[in-house]
Coordinates of N, CA, C and O in Angstrom, one line a residue:
M992 N 0.7 -1.2 -0.3 CA 0.2 0.1 0.0 C 1.1 1.1 0.2 O 1.9 1.4 0.7
N993 N 0.5 2.4 -0.9 CA 1.4 3.5 -1.0 C 0.5 4.5 -0.6 O -0.6 4.9 -1.4
V994 N 0.6 5.0 0.6 CA -0.3 6.5 1.0 C 0.4 7.8 0.2 O 1.5 7.9 0.4
R995 N -0.6 8.5 -0.4 CA -0.1 9.7 -1.1 C -1.0 10.8 -0.1 O -2.0 10.8 -0.4
S996 N -0.3 11.9 -0.3 CA -1.2 13.2 0.4 C -1.1 14.2 -0.6 O -0.1 14.3 -1.3
F997 N -2.2 14.7 -1.3 CA -2.2 15.8 -2.1 C -2.2 17.3 -1.6 O -2.5 18.1 -2.1
E998 N -2.0 17.3 -0.3 CA -2.0 18.6 0.3 C -1.2 18.3 1.5 O -1.4 17.5 2.2
T999 N -0.5 19.5 2.0 CA 0.2 19.2 3.1 C -0.7 19.7 4.2 O -1.4 20.7 3.9
L1000 N -0.8 19.1 5.3 CA -1.6 19.3 6.5 C -1.3 20.6 7.3 O -2.2 21.6 7.3
F1001 N 0.2 20.8 7.4 CA 0.4 22.1 7.9 C 1.6 22.6 7.1 O 2.7 21.9 6.8
Q1002 N 1.5 23.6 6.4 CA 2.3 24.1 5.4 C 3.3 24.9 6.1 O 3.4 25.7 7.1
T1003 N 4.6 24.7 6.0 CA 5.7 25.0 6.5 C 6.4 25.7 5.3 O 7.0 24.6 4.4
G1004 N 7.2 26.8 5.3 CA 8.3 27.3 4.4 C 7.4 27.5 3.2 O 6.5 27.7 2.9
A1005 N 8.5 27.3 2.0 CA 7.8 27.7 0.8 C 7.6 26.1 -0.2 O 7.4 26.4 -1.5
R1006 N 7.5 25.1 0.5 CA 7.2 24.1 -0.5 C 6.0 24.1 -1.2 O 4.9 24.7 -0.4
E1007 N 5.9 23.8 -2.3 CA 4.7 23.6 -3.2 C 4.5 22.5 -3.7 O 5.7 21.6 -3.8
G1008 N 3.0 22.1 -4.1 CA 3.1 20.9 -4.8 C 2.9 20.0 -3.9 O 3.0 19.7 -2.7
P1009 N 2.3 18.6 -4.2 CA 1.8 17.6 -3.2 C 2.8 16.7 -2.7 O 4.0 16.6 -3.2
V1010 N 2.7 16.3 -1.8 CA 3.6 15.3 -0.9 C 3.3 14.0 -1.2 O 2.0 13.6 -1.2
R1011 N 4.1 13.3 -2.0 CA 4.1 11.8 -2.5 C 4.9 10.7 -1.5 O 5.5 11.2 -1.0
D1012 N 4.2 9.6 -1.8 CA 5.1 8.7 -0.9 C 5.2 8.7 0.5 O 6.2 8.6 1.0
V1013 N 4.3 9.4 1.3 CA 4.3 9.6 2.6 C 4.6 8.1 3.3 O 5.5 8.2 4.4
M1014 N 3.9 7.0 2.9 CA 4.2 5.7 3.7 C 3.9 4.7 2.6 O 3.3 4.8 1.6
R1015 N 4.8 3.6 2.8 CA 4.6 2.4 2.1 C 4.4 1.2 3.1 O 5.5 1.3 4.0
F1016 N 3.7 0.5 2.8 CA 3.4 -0.6 4.2 C 2.5 -2.0 3.5 O 2.0 -2.0 2.2
H1017 N 2.4 -3.1 4.1 CA 2.0 -4.3 3.6 C 1.0 -4.8 4.5 O 1.3 -4.7 5.9
L1018 N -0.2 -5.3 3.9 CA -1.2 -5.6 4.6 C -1.2 -7.4 4.3 O -1.2 -7.4 2.7
I1019 N -1.3 -8.4 5.0 CA -1.4 -9.6 4.4 C -2.7 -10.3 4.9 O -3.3 -10.3 6.1
Y1020 N -3.5 -10.8 3.9 CA -4.7 -11.5 4.2 C -4.5 -12.9 3.9 O -4.2 -13.0 2.5
S1021 N -4.8 -13.9 4.5 CA -4.8 -15.4 4.1 C -6.1 -15.9 4.5 O -6.4 -16.2 5.7
G1022 N -6.7 -16.3 3.4 CA -8.2 -17.2 3.4 C -8.8 -17.0 2.2 O -8.5 -16.6 1.3
P1023 N -10.3 -17.5 2.3 CA -11.1 -17.2 1.1 C -11.1 -16.0 0.6 O -11.6 -14.9 1.3
L1024 N -11.4 -15.8 -0.6 CA -11.5 -14.6 -1.4 C -12.6 -15.0 -2.5 O -12.1 -15.6 -3.7
S1025 N -13.9 -14.8 -2.5 CA -15.0 -15.1 -3.3 C -15.1 -13.9 -4.3 O -14.9 -12.7 -3.8
A1026 N -15.6 -14.1 -5.5 CA -16.0 -13.1 -6.4 C -17.2 -12.4 -6.1 O -18.0 -13.2 -5.3
S1027 N -17.5 -11.2 -6.1 CA -18.3 -10.7 -5.6 C -19.9 -10.7 -6.4 O -21.0 -10.6 -6.1
G1028 N -19.8 -10.9 -7.8 CA -20.8 -11.2 -9.0 C -21.3 -9.8 -8.9 O -20.8 -8.7 -9.0
N1029 N -22.6 -10.1 -9.1 CA -23.4 -8.7 -9.2 C -23.5 -7.9 -7.8 O -23.9 -6.8 -7.9
K1030 N -23.5 -8.3 -6.7 CA -23.8 -7.7 -5.6 C -22.4 -8.1 -4.7 O -21.7 -9.0 -4.7
S1031 N -22.0 -7.1 -4.1 CA -21.1 -7.1 -2.9 C -21.4 -8.3 -2.0 O -22.5 -8.4 -1.5
K1032 N -20.0 -9.0 -1.5 CA -20.0 -10.0 -0.6 C -20.0 -9.4 0.7 O -18.8 -9.3 1.3
I1033 N -20.8 -8.9 1.3 CA -21.1 -8.0 2.5 C -20.4 -8.8 3.5 O -19.6 -8.3 4.3
D1034 N -21.0 -9.9 3.9 CA -20.1 -10.9 4.8 C -18.9 -11.2 4.7 O -18.1 -11.1 5.8
E1035 N -18.3 -11.5 3.8 CA -17.0 -11.8 3.4 C -15.8 -10.7 3.7 O -14.9 -10.6 4.1
A1036 N -16.5 -9.6 3.1 CA -15.7 -8.4 3.0 C -15.7 -7.7 4.4 O -14.7 -7.5 5.0
A1037 N -16.8 -8.1 5.5 CA -16.4 -7.6 6.7 C -15.6 -8.7 7.6 O -15.0 -8.2 8.5
K1038 N -15.5 -9.8 7.2 CA -14.6 -10.6 7.8 C -13.0 -10.4 7.4 O -12.3 -10.4 8.3
I1039 N -12.9 -9.9 6.3 CA -11.6 -9.6 5.9 C -11.1 -8.2 6.5 O -10.1 -8.2 6.9
R1040 N -12.1 -7.6 6.6 CA -11.8 -6.0 7.2 C -11.5 -6.2 8.6 O -10.5 -5.7 9.1
A1041 N -12.3 -7.5 9.5 CA -11.6 -7.4 10.7 C -10.6 -8.3 11.1 O -9.8 -8.0 11.9
A1042 N -10.1 -9.1 9.8 CA -9.0 -9.8 10.0 C -7.8 -8.9 9.6 O -6.6 -9.0 10.2
L1043 N -7.9 -7.7 8.9 CA -6.8 -6.8 8.8 C -6.8 -5.7 9.7 O -5.8 -4.9 9.7
S1044 N -7.7 -5.7 10.5 CA -7.7 -4.6 11.7 C -6.5 -4.4 12.3 O -6.1 -3.4 12.8
S1045 N -6.1 -5.6 13.1 CA -5.1 -5.6 14.1 C -3.7 -5.3 13.2 O -2.9 -4.6 13.9
Q1046 N -3.4 -5.4 12.0 CA -2.3 -4.9 11.3 C -2.4 -3.4 11.3 O -1.2 -3.1 11.1
I1047 N -3.3 -2.9 10.8 CA -3.6 -1.4 10.8 C -3.2 -1.0 12.2 O -2.8 0.4 12.2
E1048 N -4.1 -1.5 12.9 CA -3.7 -0.9 14.4 C -2.3 -0.9 14.7 O -2.0 0.1 15.3
Q1049 N -1.3 -1.8 14.6 CA 0.1 -2.1 14.7 C 0.6 -1.0 14.1 O 1.6 -0.1 14.4
L1050 N 0.3 -0.6 12.8 CA 0.7 0.5 11.8 C 0.7 1.8 12.6 O 1.7 2.8 12.7
W1051 N -0.6 2.1 13.1 CA -0.6 3.3 13.8 C 0.1 3.5 15.2 O 0.5 4.4 15.5
K1052 N 0.5 2.6 15.7 CA 1.2 2.3 17.0 C 2.6 2.5 16.8 O 3.6 3.0 17.3
K1053 N 3.5 1.9 15.7 CA 4.7 1.9 15.4 C 5.4 2.6 14.3 O 6.5 3.1 14.4
H1054 N 4.4 3.2 13.3 CA 5.1 4.0 12.2 C 5.3 5.4 12.6 O 4.4 6.3 13.3
H1055 N 6.5 6.2 12.5 CA 6.6 7.3 13.0 C 5.5 8.2 12.3 O 5.3 9.1 13.1
A1056 N 5.1 8.2 11.0 CA 4.5 9.5 10.6 C 3.1 9.3 11.2 O 2.6 10.5 11.4
L1057 N 2.4 8.2 11.6 CA 1.4 7.9 12.3 C 1.3 8.6 13.7 O 0.5 9.1 14.2
S1058 N 2.4 8.5 14.3 CA 2.7 8.9 15.6 C 2.7 10.6 15.8 O 2.1 10.7 16.8
V1059 N 3.1 11.0 14.6 CA 3.1 12.5 14.4 C 1.7 12.8 14.3 O 1.3 13.7 14.8
L1060 N 1.0 12.3 13.5 CA -0.5 12.7 13.2 C -1.4 12.6 14.4 O -2.1 13.4 14.8
L1061 N -1.1 11.3 15.2 CA -1.7 11.4 16.6 C -2.0 12.5 17.5 O -2.4 12.7 18.4
K1062 N -0.5 13.0 17.5 CA -0.4 14.3 18.3 C -0.6 15.8 17.3 O -1.3 16.7 18.0
E1063 N -0.5 15.6 15.9 CA -0.8 17.2 15.7 C -1.8 17.0 14.8 O -2.1 18.2 14.1
A1064 N -2.5 16.2 14.2 CA -3.9 16.2 13.0 C -5.2 17.1 13.7 O -6.2 16.3 14.2
A1065 N -4.9 18.2 14.1 CA -6.0 18.8 14.4 C -5.9 20.4 14.2 O -4.5 20.6 14.0
I1066 N -6.9 21.2 13.8 CA -6.6 22.5 13.3 C -7.3 23.3 14.1 O -8.6 23.1 14.6
P1067 N -7.0 24.7 14.2 CA -7.6 25.7 15.2 C -8.9 26.2 14.3 O -8.8 26.2 13.0
P1068 N -10.0 26.9 15.0 CA -10.8 27.7 14.1 C -10.1 28.6 13.1 O -9.1 29.4 13.2
Q1069 N -10.9 29.1 12.1 CA -10.4 29.9 11.1 C -10.1 31.5 11.7 O -11.1 31.7 12.6
N1070 N -9.4 32.1 11.2 CA -9.4 33.5 11.7 C -8.6 33.4 13.3 O -9.4 34.5 14.0
V1071 N -8.0 32.6 13.6 CA -7.6 32.6 15.1 C -6.1 32.4 15.0 O -5.6 31.7 14.3
G1072 N -5.4 33.3 16.0 CA -4.0 33.6 15.8 C -3.5 32.3 16.4 O -4.3 31.3 17.1
V1073 N -2.2 32.2 16.3 CA -1.4 31.0 17.3 C -1.5 31.0 18.4 O -1.3 32.3 19.2
T1074 N -1.8 30.2 19.1 CA -2.0 30.0 20.6 C -1.3 28.9 21.1 O -1.2 27.8 20.6
I1075 N -0.7 29.1 22.2 CA 0.2 28.1 22.9 C -0.4 27.6 24.2 O -0.5 28.8 25.2
L1076 N -0.5 26.5 24.3 CA -1.2 25.9 25.7 C -0.3 25.3 26.3 O 0.6 24.2 25.7
M1077 N 0.1 25.5 27.6 CA 1.2 24.7 28.4 C 0.4 23.8 29.3 O -0.8 24.3 30.0
R1078 N 1.1 22.7 29.8 CA 0.3 22.0 31.3 C 1.8 21.7 31.7 O 2.8 22.2 31.4
P1079 N 1.8 21.2 33.1 CA 2.7 20.9 34.0 C 4.0 20.0 32.9 O 5.1 20.1 33.2
Q1080 N 3.5 19.3 32.3 CA 4.5 18.4 31.6 C 5.0 18.9 30.5 O 5.9 18.3 29.7
G1081 N 4.6 20.1 30.2 CA 4.7 20.8 28.6 C 3.8 21.3 27.8 O 2.5 21.4 28.2
L1082 N 4.5 21.5 26.6 CA 3.3 21.9 25.4 C 2.3 21.0 25.3 O 2.7 19.8 25.2
M1083 N 1.2 21.3 25.0 CA 0.1 20.6 24.6 C -0.2 20.7 23.0 O 0.2 21.7 22.5
R1084 N 0.1 19.3 22.5 CA -0.3 19.2 21.1 C -1.3 19.5 20.5 O -2.5 19.6 21.3
P1085 N -1.5 20.1 19.1 CA -2.8 20.7 18.8 C -4.0 19.2 19.0 O -5.2 19.5 19.2
R1086 N -3.5 18.1 18.8 CA -5.0 17.1 18.9 C -5.2 16.9 20.4 O -6.4 16.5 20.6
E1087 N -4.2 17.0 21.2 CA -4.7 17.0 22.6 C -5.5 18.2 23.0 O -6.6 17.8 23.9
V1088 N -5.6 19.1 22.2 CA -6.4 20.4 22.7 C -7.7 20.0 22.1 O -8.7 20.3 22.7
A1089 N -7.7 19.5 21.0 CA -9.0 19.2 20.2 C -9.7 18.3 20.8 O -10.9 18.1 21.1
L1090 N -9.1 16.9 21.5 CA -9.8 16.0 22.0 C -10.3 16.3 23.7 O -11.2 15.9 24.2
Q1091 N -9.7 17.5 24.1 CA -10.2 18.0 25.3 C -11.2 18.9 25.2 O -11.8 19.6 26.1
G1092 N -11.5 19.1 23.8 CA -12.9 20.4 23.5 C -12.5 21.8 23.7 O -13.3 22.5 23.8
G1093 N -11.1 21.9 23.5 CA -10.5 23.4 24.0 C -10.5 24.2 22.7 O -10.0 23.6 21.6
L1094 N -11.0 25.4 22.9 CA -10.7 26.7 21.8 C -11.2 26.4 20.3 O -10.9 26.8 19.5
G1095 N -11.9 25.4 20.4 CA -12.7 25.0 19.0 C -12.1 24.1 18.2 O -11.9 24.3 16.9
F1096 N -10.6 23.6 18.3 CA -9.9 23.1 17.7 C -10.7 21.9 17.0 O -11.5 21.0 17.8
Q1097 N -10.5 21.3 15.9 CA -10.9 20.3 15.1 C -10.4 19.2 14.7 O -9.0 19.4 14.4
D1098 N -10.3 17.9 15.5 CA -9.8 16.7 15.4 C -10.0 16.2 13.8 O -11.2 15.8 13.6
L1099 N -8.8 15.8 13.4 CA -8.8 15.4 11.8 C -9.1 14.1 11.9 O -9.0 13.3 10.8
L1100 N -8.6 13.2 13.0 CA -8.6 11.7 13.1 C -9.8 10.8 13.7 O -9.7 10.1 14.6
I1101 N -11.1 11.8 13.7 CA -12.2 11.2 14.5 C -12.4 9.8 13.9 O -12.2 9.5 12.8
A1102 N -13.0 8.9 14.9 CA -13.6 7.5 14.4 C -15.0 7.9 14.2 O -15.6 9.0 14.4
F1103 N -15.5 6.9 13.0 CA -16.6 7.2 12.2 C -17.6 6.0 13.2 O -17.4 5.0 13.0
D1104 N -18.9 6.4 13.5 CA -20.1 5.6 13.9 C -20.7 5.1 12.8 O -21.4 5.8 12.1
V1105 N -20.6 3.5 12.6 CA -21.5 3.0 11.7 C -21.9 1.8 12.2 O -21.3 0.9 12.6
G1106 N -23.4 1.8 12.6 CA -23.9 0.6 13.3 C -23.5 0.8 14.5 O -23.4 1.6 15.3
T1107 N -23.1 -0.7 15.4 CA -22.8 -0.5 16.3 C -21.3 -0.4 16.6 O -20.7 -0.7 18.0
R1108 N -20.4 -0.2 15.7 CA -18.9 -0.1 15.8 C -18.5 1.0 15.5 O -19.2 2.0 15.0
Q1109 N -17.2 1.4 15.6 CA -16.7 2.7 15.3 C -15.5 2.2 14.6 O -15.0 1.2 14.5
F1110 N -15.2 2.9 13.4 CA -14.3 2.5 12.6 C -13.1 4.0 12.3 O -13.7 5.1 12.1
L1111 N -11.7 3.5 12.2 CA -11.0 4.5 12.1 C -10.2 4.2 10.8 O -9.1 3.5 10.9
P1112 N -10.5 5.1 9.9 CA -9.5 4.9 8.5 C -8.4 5.7 8.5 O -8.4 6.7 8.9
L1113 N -7.4 5.2 7.6 CA -5.9 5.7 8.0 C -6.0 6.5 6.5 O -5.9 7.9 6.9
V1114 N -6.5 6.3 5.2 CA -6.7 7.0 4.1 C -8.2 7.8 4.3 O -8.9 7.3 4.3
R1115 N -8.1 9.1 4.5 CA -9.4 10.0 4.7 C -9.3 11.2 4.3 O -8.4 11.7 3.8
S1116 N -10.3 11.9 3.9 CA -10.5 12.9 3.0 C -9.9 14.2 4.3 O -9.4 15.3 3.4
S1117 N -10.4 14.0 5.3 CA -9.9 15.2 6.3 C -8.3 15.4 6.2 O -7.9 16.4 6.7
L1118 N -7.6 14.4 6.0 CA -6.3 14.5 5.9 C -5.8 14.8 4.3 O -4.5 14.7 4.1
H1119 N -6.9 15.0 3.3 CA -6.3 14.9 2.0 C -5.5 13.9 1.5 O -4.4 14.2 0.8
L1120 N -5.6 12.6 2.0 CA -4.7 11.5 1.5 C -5.3 10.5 0.5 O -6.8 10.6 0.6
N1121 N -4.7 10.0 -0.2 CA -5.3 9.2 -1.0 C -4.3 7.9 -1.2 O -3.0 7.9 -0.6
C1122 N -4.5 6.5 -1.8 CA -3.6 5.4 -1.9 C -3.6 5.0 -3.2 O -4.6 4.7 -3.8
E1123 N -2.5 4.2 -3.3 CA -2.5 3.3 -4.5 C -2.1 1.8 -3.8 O -1.6 1.8 -2.9
I1124 N -2.7 1.0 -4.5 CA -3.0 -0.5 -3.9 C -2.3 -1.5 -4.6 O -2.7 -1.6 -6.2
D1125 N -1.4 -2.2 -4.4 CA -0.8 -2.8 -5.1 C -1.2 -4.4 -4.4 O -0.7 -4.7 -3.6
I1126 N -1.8 -5.3 -5.4 CA -2.5 -6.6 -4.8 C -1.3 -7.6 -5.5 O -1.5 -7.7 -6.7
L1127 N -0.9 -8.5 -4.5 CA -0.4 -9.8 -5.1 C -1.1 -11.1 -4.6 O -1.5 -11.3 -3.5
F1128 N -1.7 -11.8 -5.7 CA -2.7 -13.0 -5.2 C -1.3 -14.2 -5.4 O -0.9 -14.4 -6.1
L1129 N -1.3 -14.9 -4.2 CA -0.6 -16.2 -4.2 C -1.6 -17.2 -3.9 O -2.6 -17.1 -3.1
R1130 N -1.7 -18.1 -4.8 CA -2.7 -19.3 -4.7 C -2.5 -20.7 -5.2 O -1.4 -20.7 -5.8
Q1131 N -2.8 -21.7 -4.6 CA -2.5 -23.0 -5.1 C -3.4 -23.7 -5.9 O -4.8 -24.1 -5.4
Q1132 N -3.4 -23.1 -7.2 CA -4.3 -23.4 -8.4 C -3.6 -23.8 -9.7 O -2.5 -23.7 -9.8
D1133 N -4.4 -24.8 -10.5 CA -3.5 -25.3 -11.4 C -3.6 -23.9 -12.8 O -4.5 -23.3 -12.2
P1134 N -2.7 -24.0 -13.4 CA -2.6 -22.9 -14.5 C -4.2 -23.0 -15.2 O -4.8 -23.8 -15.5
G1135 N -5.0 -21.6 -15.5 CA -6.0 -21.4 -15.9 C -7.4 -21.8 -15.4 O -8.4 -21.3 -15.3
A1136 N -7.0 -22.0 -14.0 CA -8.1 -22.2 -13.0 C -8.7 -20.8 -12.2 O -9.7 -20.8 -11.5
L1137 N -7.8 -19.9 -12.5 CA -8.1 -18.6 -11.8 C -9.7 -18.2 -12.0 O -10.5 -17.8 -11.2
I1138 N -10.1 -18.3 -13.2 CA -11.3 -17.8 -13.6 C -12.5 -19.0 -13.7 O -13.6 -18.6 -13.0
S1139 N -12.3 -20.2 -14.0 CA -13.1 -21.4 -13.9 C -13.5 -21.8 -12.3 O -14.5 -22.4 -12.1
Q1140 N -12.5 -21.4 -11.3 CA -12.8 -21.9 -10.0 C -12.9 -20.5 -8.9 O -12.0 -19.9 -8.9
G1141 N -13.7 -20.4 -8.4 CA -14.1 -19.1 -7.5 C -14.4 -17.9 -7.9 O -14.3 -17.0 -7.6
G1142 N -14.7 -17.9 -9.3 CA -14.8 -16.5 -9.7 C -13.9 -15.8 -10.5 O -12.9 -15.9 -10.2
D1143 N -14.3 -14.8 -11.4 CA -13.5 -14.1 -12.0 C -12.7 -13.2 -11.2 O -13.0 -12.6 -10.0
I1144 N -11.2 -12.9 -11.7 CA -10.4 -12.1 -10.6 C -11.0 -10.6 -10.7 O -10.6 -10.1 -9.5
D1145 N -11.7 -10.0 -11.5 CA -12.1 -8.6 -11.2 C -12.9 -8.6 -9.9 O -13.0 -7.6 -9.2
N1146 N -13.9 -9.6 -10.1 CA -14.9 -9.4 -8.7 C -14.4 -10.0 -7.5 O -14.9 -9.5 -6.7
R1147 N -13.2 -10.7 -7.5 CA -12.6 -11.3 -6.3 C -11.8 -9.8 -5.7 O -11.9 -9.6 -4.5
V1148 N -11.4 -9.1 -6.9 CA -10.8 -7.6 -6.4 C -11.7 -6.9 -5.8 O -11.5 -6.2 -4.6
K1149 N -13.1 -6.8 -6.5 CA -14.1 -6.0 -5.9 C -14.4 -6.4 -4.2 O -14.3 -5.4 -3.7
T1150 N -14.5 -7.5 -3.9 CA -14.7 -8.1 -2.6 C -13.6 -7.6 -1.7 O -14.0 -6.9 -0.5
L1151 N -12.3 -7.6 -2.4 CA -11.2 -7.1 -1.4 C -11.2 -5.7 -1.3 O -11.0 -5.2 -0.2
L1152 N -11.5 -4.9 -2.1 CA -11.6 -3.3 -2.2 C -12.7 -2.9 -1.2 O -12.5 -1.9 -0.6
D1153 N -13.7 -3.9 -1.0 CA -14.7 -3.4 -0.2 C -14.6 -3.5 1.1 O -14.9 -2.9 2.1
A1154 N -13.5 -4.7 1.3 CA -13.0 -5.0 2.8 C -11.8 -3.7 3.2 O -11.8 -3.6 4.5
L1155 N -11.6 -3.3 2.3 CA -10.4 -2.2 2.8 C -11.0 -0.9 2.9 O -10.2 -0.1 3.7
R1156 N -12.3 -0.7 2.7 CA -12.8 0.7 3.3 C -13.6 0.4 4.1 O -14.2 -0.7 4.7
M1157 N -14.6 1.6 4.9 CA -15.2 1.5 6.1 C -16.6 1.2 5.2 O -16.7 1.5 4.0
P1158 N -17.3 0.4 6.1 CA -18.6 -0.2 5.4 C -19.5 1.0 5.3 O -19.5 2.0 6.6
S1159 N -20.5 1.0 4.8 CA -21.6 2.0 4.8 C -22.7 1.4 6.0 O -22.6 0.2 6.6
G1160 N -23.5 2.2 6.6 CA -24.5 2.0 7.5 C -25.4 0.5 7.3 O -25.5 -0.2 8.1
D1161 N -25.8 0.7 5.8 CA -26.5 -0.4 5.5 C -25.6 -2.0 5.4 O -26.3 -2.8 5.8
E1162 N -24.7 -1.8 5.0 CA -23.6 -2.8 4.9 C -23.5 -3.1 6.5 O -23.4 -4.5 6.6
E1163 N -23.5 -2.4 7.3 CA -22.8 -2.7 8.4 C -24.0 -3.5 9.2 O -24.2 -4.6 10.2
A1164 N -25.3 -2.9 9.0 CA -26.7 -3.5 9.6 C -26.7 -4.8 9.0 O -27.3 -5.9 9.9
R1165 N -26.5 -5.3 7.7 CA -26.9 -6.5 7.2 C -25.8 -7.7 7.6 O -26.0 -8.7 7.5
A1166 N -24.3 -6.9 7.9 CA -23.3 -8.0 8.0 C -22.7 -7.4 9.2 O -21.5 -6.9 9.1
P1167 N -23.0 -7.2 10.4 CA -22.5 -6.7 11.4 C -21.2 -7.4 11.8 O -21.0 -8.6 12.0
S1168 N -20.1 -6.7 12.0 CA -18.6 -7.1 12.3 C -19.1 -7.7 13.8 O -19.8 -7.3 14.7
P1169 N -18.0 -8.9 14.1 CA -18.4 -9.5 15.3 C -17.9 -8.4 16.7 O -16.9 -7.9 16.6
G1170 N -18.5 -8.6 17.9 CA -18.4 -7.8 18.9 C -18.5 -6.2 18.5 O -19.4 -5.9 17.7
A1171 N -18.1 -5.3 19.4 CA -18.2 -3.8 19.4 C -16.9 -3.3 19.4 O -15.9 -3.9 19.6
G1172 N -17.0 -2.0 19.7 CA -15.9 -1.1 19.7 C -15.2 -0.9 18.2 O -15.7 -0.6 17.3
L1173 N -13.9 -0.4 18.4 CA -12.8 0.1 17.5 C -12.6 -0.7 16.3 O -11.8 -1.7 16.8
L1174 N -12.8 -0.7 14.9 CA -12.1 -1.3 14.0 C -11.1 -0.4 13.1 O -11.6 0.8 12.9
Y1175 N -9.8 -0.9 12.7 CA -9.1 -0.1 12.0 C -9.3 -0.6 10.8 O -9.2 -1.4 10.3
C1176 N -9.5 0.5 9.6 CA -9.3 0.0 8.3 C -8.6 1.1 7.2 O -7.9 1.9 8.0
L1177 N -8.2 0.4 6.3 CA -7.4 1.6 5.2 C -8.0 2.6 4.9 O -7.5 3.9 4.9
M1178 N -9.4 2.6 4.3 CA -9.7 4.1 3.6 C -11.3 4.3 4.3 O -12.1 3.4 4.5
E1179 N -11.4 5.7 3.9 CA -12.8 6.2 4.6 C -13.8 5.6 3.3 O -14.9 5.4 3.7
S1180 N -13.5 5.7 2.4 CA -14.3 5.4 0.9 C -13.0 5.1 -0.2 O -12.0 5.3 -0.3
D1181 N -13.8 3.9 -1.0 CA -12.9 3.4 -2.2 C -12.6 4.4 -3.2 O -11.7 4.6 -4.0
T1182 N -13.5 6.0 -3.0 CA -13.0 6.9 -4.0 C -11.7 7.3 -3.8 O -11.1 8.0 -4.5
L1183 N -11.0 7.2 -2.4 CA -9.8 7.6 -2.0 C -8.5 6.8 -2.5 O -7.6 7.0 -2.2
G1184 N -9.0 5.7 -3.5 CA -8.0 5.0 -4.0 C -7.5 5.5 -5.4 O -8.3 5.6 -6.4
S1185 N -6.4 5.8 -5.7 CA -5.9 6.7 -6.8 C -5.4 5.8 -8.0 O -5.4 6.2 -9.2
G1186 N -5.0 4.4 -7.3 CA -4.4 3.4 -8.4 C -4.3 2.0 -7.8 O -4.6 1.8 -6.7
L1187 N -4.4 1.1 -9.0 CA -4.7 -0.2 -8.4 C -3.8 -1.2 -9.3 O -3.8 -0.9 -10.7
I1188 N -2.9 -1.8 -8.8 CA -1.8 -2.9 -9.7 C -2.3 -4.2 -9.0 O -2.3 -4.3 -7.7
D1189 N -2.6 -4.9 -10.0 CA -3.0 -6.2 -9.7 C -1.9 -7.5 -10.5 O -1.9 -7.5 -11.5
H1190 N -1.3 -8.2 -9.6 CA -0.4 -9.3 -9.8 C -1.0 -10.5 -9.8 O -1.2 -11.1 -8.7
N1191 N -1.3 -11.2 -11.1 CA -1.8 -12.7 -11.0 C -0.8 -13.7 -11.3 O 0.0 -13.5 -12.0

């Protein structure tokens, strides 16, 4: 997965143009992947999404760029000058101010409530991010069996892409994820995918 930003979140200096290749990482899914056919495989997409959640959660915890976002991804109200807030431990970061509801700061990393769960997408419109997805299929099949067994590759890719994005409310109601609480996912919407490379 290659995450790209088409706007800088905090402009500094005279840099112009998009920021590219902010992150590059791998997600691994091992399991069945059916063709979506004319309708999305909602149950299967939900299972794949849940299976990938822990990998994306670890990414949030360990990747330096995301650790910075967790502190800085908040913006002050318009037409407000620079405000410095201190606490006994030192300077308060912008997102800490937003989470405490202070001064009208807007948190750019809010989790979305969908059905009984919350979803935290990495690639989201609030950060002006999009991503390129490079898919490598590894399977134990005879040559030529890709289409004749399990459905054609394009519809299987659609099932996978559905799993990489946050579900709609209707999808979550029809195929609720196990349990409750927060699920990490790749994209807020599949419209934020700017490119797809498929290796078969």
